[in-house]
PDB file of N, CA, C and O in Angstrom, chain B, residues numbered from 101:
ATOM      1  N   TRP B 101      93.275 115.497 107.602  1.00  0.00           N
ATOM      2  CA  TRP B 101      93.545 114.082 107.852  1.00  0.00           C
ATOM      3  C   TRP B 101      92.827 113.618 109.123  1.00  0.00           C
ATOM      4  O   TRP B 101      92.278 112.517 109.169  1.00  0.00           O
ATOM      5  N   GLY B 102      92.838 114.464 110.146  1.00  0.00           N
ATOM      6  CA  GLY B 102      92.205 114.100 111.413  1.00  0.00           C
ATOM      7  C   GLY B 102      90.728 113.781 111.236  1.00  0.00           C
ATOM      8  O   GLY B 102      90.171 112.950 111.953  1.00  0.00           O
ATOM      9  N   VAL B 103      90.098 114.450 110.274  1.00  0.00           N
ATOM     10  CA  VAL B 103      88.671 114.240 110.047  1.00  0.00           C
ATOM     11  C   VAL B 103      88.423 112.868 109.435  1.00  0.00           C
ATOM     12  O   VAL B 103      87.431 112.208 109.745  1.00  0.00           O
ATOM     13  N   LEU B 104      89.343 112.443 108.558  1.00  0.00           N
ATOM     14  CA  LEU B 104      89.169 111.162 107.876  1.00  0.00           C
ATOM     15  C   LEU B 104      89.303 109.990 108.839  1.00  0.00           C
ATOM     16  O   LEU B 104      88.507 109.052 108.795  1.00  0.00           O
ATOM     17  N   PHE B 105      90.304 110.043 109.703  1.00  0.00           N
ATOM     18  CA  PHE B 105      90.569 108.923 110.611  1.00  0.00           C
ATOM     19  C   PHE B 105      89.801 109.057 111.918  1.00  0.00           C
ATOM     20  O   PHE B 105      89.673 108.094 112.675  1.00  0.00           O
ATOM     21  N   GLY B 106      89.291 110.259 112.178  1.00  0.00           N
ATOM     22  CA  GLY B 106      88.618 110.482 113.458  1.00  0.00           C
ATOM     23  C   GLY B 106      89.611 111.009 114.478  1.00  0.00           C
ATOM     24  O   GLY B 106      90.808 110.739 114.376  1.00  0.00           O
ATOM     25  N   PHE B 107      89.128 111.760 115.459  1.00  0.00           N
ATOM     26  CA  PHE B 107      90.019 112.361 116.443  1.00  0.00           C
ATOM     27  C   PHE B 107      90.377 111.358 117.536  1.00  0.00           C
ATOM     28  O   PHE B 107      89.647 110.398 117.783  1.00  0.00           O
ATOM     29  N   GLY B 108      91.509 111.600 118.182  1.00  0.00           N
ATOM     30  CA  GLY B 108      91.941 110.685 119.243  1.00  0.00           C
ATOM     31  C   GLY B 108      93.032 109.765 118.727  1.00  0.00           C
ATOM     32  O   GLY B 108      94.054 110.241 118.231  1.00  0.00           O
ATOM     33  N   PRO B 109      92.836 108.445 118.834  1.00  0.00           N
ATOM     34  CA  PRO B 109      93.821 107.467 118.347  1.00  0.00           C
ATOM     35  C   PRO B 109      94.093 107.636 116.859  1.00  0.00           C
ATOM     36  O   PRO B 109      95.198 107.363 116.389  1.00  0.00           O
ATOM     37  N   GLY B 110      93.085 108.085 116.120  1.00  0.00           N
ATOM     38  CA  GLY B 110      93.234 108.268 114.674  1.00  0.00           C
ATOM     39  C   GLY B 110      94.350 109.243 114.343  1.00  0.00           C
ATOM     40  O   GLY B 110      95.040 109.086 113.335  1.00  0.00           O
ATOM     41  N   LEU B 111      94.530 110.259 115.196  1.00  0.00           N
ATOM     42  CA  LEU B 111      95.577 111.247 114.950  1.00  0.00           C
ATOM     43  C   LEU B 111      96.946 110.593 115.014  1.00  0.00           C
ATOM     44  O   LEU B 111      97.834 110.913 114.223  1.00  0.00           O
ATOM     45  N   THR B 112      97.113 109.679 115.955  1.00  0.00           N
ATOM     46  CA  THR B 112      98.393 108.980 116.093  1.00  0.00           C
ATOM     47  C   THR B 112      98.645 108.096 114.887  1.00  0.00           C
ATOM     48  O   THR B 112      99.761 108.032 114.371  1.00  0.00           O
ATOM     49  N   ILE B 113      97.585 107.406 114.437  1.00  0.00           N
ATOM     50  CA  ILE B 113      97.717 106.504 113.292  1.00  0.00           C
ATOM     51  C   ILE B 113      98.106 107.283 112.044  1.00  0.00           C
ATOM     52  O   ILE B 113      99.024 106.891 111.324  1.00  0.00           O
ATOM     53  N   GLU B 114      97.411 108.386 111.788  1.00  0.00           N
ATOM     54  CA  GLU B 114      97.699 109.151 110.574  1.00  0.00           C
ATOM     55  C   GLU B 114      99.089 109.767 110.643  1.00  0.00           C
ATOM     56  O   GLU B 114      99.746 109.930 109.615  1.00  0.00           O
ATOM     57  N   THR B 115      99.544 110.109 111.844  1.00  0.00           N
ATOM     58  CA  THR B 115     100.885 110.670 111.996  1.00  0.00           C
ATOM     59  C   THR B 115     101.935 109.655 111.584  1.00  0.00           C
ATOM     60  O   THR B 115     102.904 109.990 110.904  1.00  0.00           O
ATOM     61  N   VAL B 116     101.735 108.409 112.000  1.00  0.00           N
ATOM     62  CA  VAL B 116     102.668 107.336 111.643  1.00  0.00           C
ATOM     63  C   VAL B 116     102.630 107.091 110.143  1.00  0.00           C
ATOM     64  O   VAL B 116     103.669 106.890 109.514  1.00  0.00           O
ATOM     65  N   VAL B 117     101.422 107.107 109.570  1.00  0.00           N
ATOM     66  CA  VAL B 117     101.263 106.867 108.136  1.00  0.00           C
ATOM     67  C   VAL B 117     101.930 107.974 107.334  1.00  0.00           C
ATOM     68  O   VAL B 117     102.646 107.700 106.371  1.00  0.00           O
ATOM     69  N   LEU B 118     101.698 109.230 107.728  1.00  0.00           N
ATOM     70  CA  LEU B 118     102.269 110.357 106.992  1.00  0.00           C
ATOM     71  C   LEU B 118     103.790 110.340 107.057  1.00  0.00           C
ATOM     72  O   LEU B 118     104.460 110.753 106.111  1.00  0.00           O
ATOM     73  N   ARG B 119     104.330 109.866 108.161  1.00  0.00           N
ATOM     74  CA  ARG B 119     105.791 109.809 108.296  1.00  0.00           C
ATOM     75  C   ARG B 119     106.359 108.609 107.564  1.00  0.00           C
ATOM     76  O   ARG B 119     107.527 108.614 107.176  1.00  0.00           O
ATOM     77  N   SER B 120     105.544 107.575 107.372  1.00  0.00           N
ATOM     78  CA  SER B 120     106.013 106.357 106.711  1.00  0.00           C
ATOM     79  C   SER B 120     106.020 106.526 105.201  1.00  0.00           C
ATOM     80  O   SER B 120     106.880 105.968 104.519  1.00  0.00           O
ATOM     81  N   ILE B 121     105.070 107.291 104.671  1.00  0.00           N
ATOM     82  CA  ILE B 121     104.961 107.471 103.220  1.00  0.00           C
ATOM     83  C   ILE B 121     106.231 108.077 102.620  1.00  0.00           C
ATOM     84  O   ILE B 121     106.770 107.512 101.669  1.00  0.00           O
ATOM     85  N   PRO B 122     106.736 109.213 103.141  1.00  0.00           N
ATOM     86  CA  PRO B 122     107.970 109.802 102.578  1.00  0.00           C
ATOM     87  C   PRO B 122     109.161 108.855 102.728  1.00  0.00           C
ATOM     88  O   PRO B 122     110.057 108.850 101.884  1.00  0.00           O
ATOM     89  N   THR B 123     109.177 108.063 103.789  1.00  0.00           N
ATOM     90  CA  THR B 123     110.269 107.117 104.010  1.00  0.00           C
ATOM     91  C   THR B 123     110.274 106.053 102.923  1.00  0.00           C
ATOM     92  O   THR B 123     111.334 105.664 102.432  1.00  0.00           O
ATOM     93  N   VAL B 124     109.092 105.584 102.551  1.00  0.00           N
ATOM     94  CA  VAL B 124     108.982 104.552 101.514  1.00  0.00           C
ATOM     95  C   VAL B 124     109.366 105.127 100.158  1.00  0.00           C
ATOM     96  O   VAL B 124     110.032 104.464  99.362  1.00  0.00           O
ATOM     97  N   ILE B 125     108.944 106.360  99.896  1.00  0.00           N
ATOM     98  CA  ILE B 125     109.239 107.003  98.608  1.00  0.00           C
ATOM     99  C   ILE B 125     110.740 107.218  98.453  1.00  0.00           C
ATOM    100  O   ILE B 125     111.310 106.958  97.394  1.00  0.00           O
ATOM    101  N   ASN B 126     111.372 107.695  99.523  1.00  0.00           N
ATOM    102  CA  ASN B 126     112.795 107.963  99.448  1.00  0.00           C
ATOM    103  C   ASN B 126     113.592 106.674  99.585  1.00  0.00           C
ATOM    104  O   ASN B 126     114.822 106.701  99.546  1.00  0.00           O
TER     105      ASN B 126
END
């Protein structure tokens, strides 16, 4: 995932997205 969004701020963004996806599903 870090490679797709880029390192740095991208890691924070993807972390929020990954945590939001399961929340929406459940």
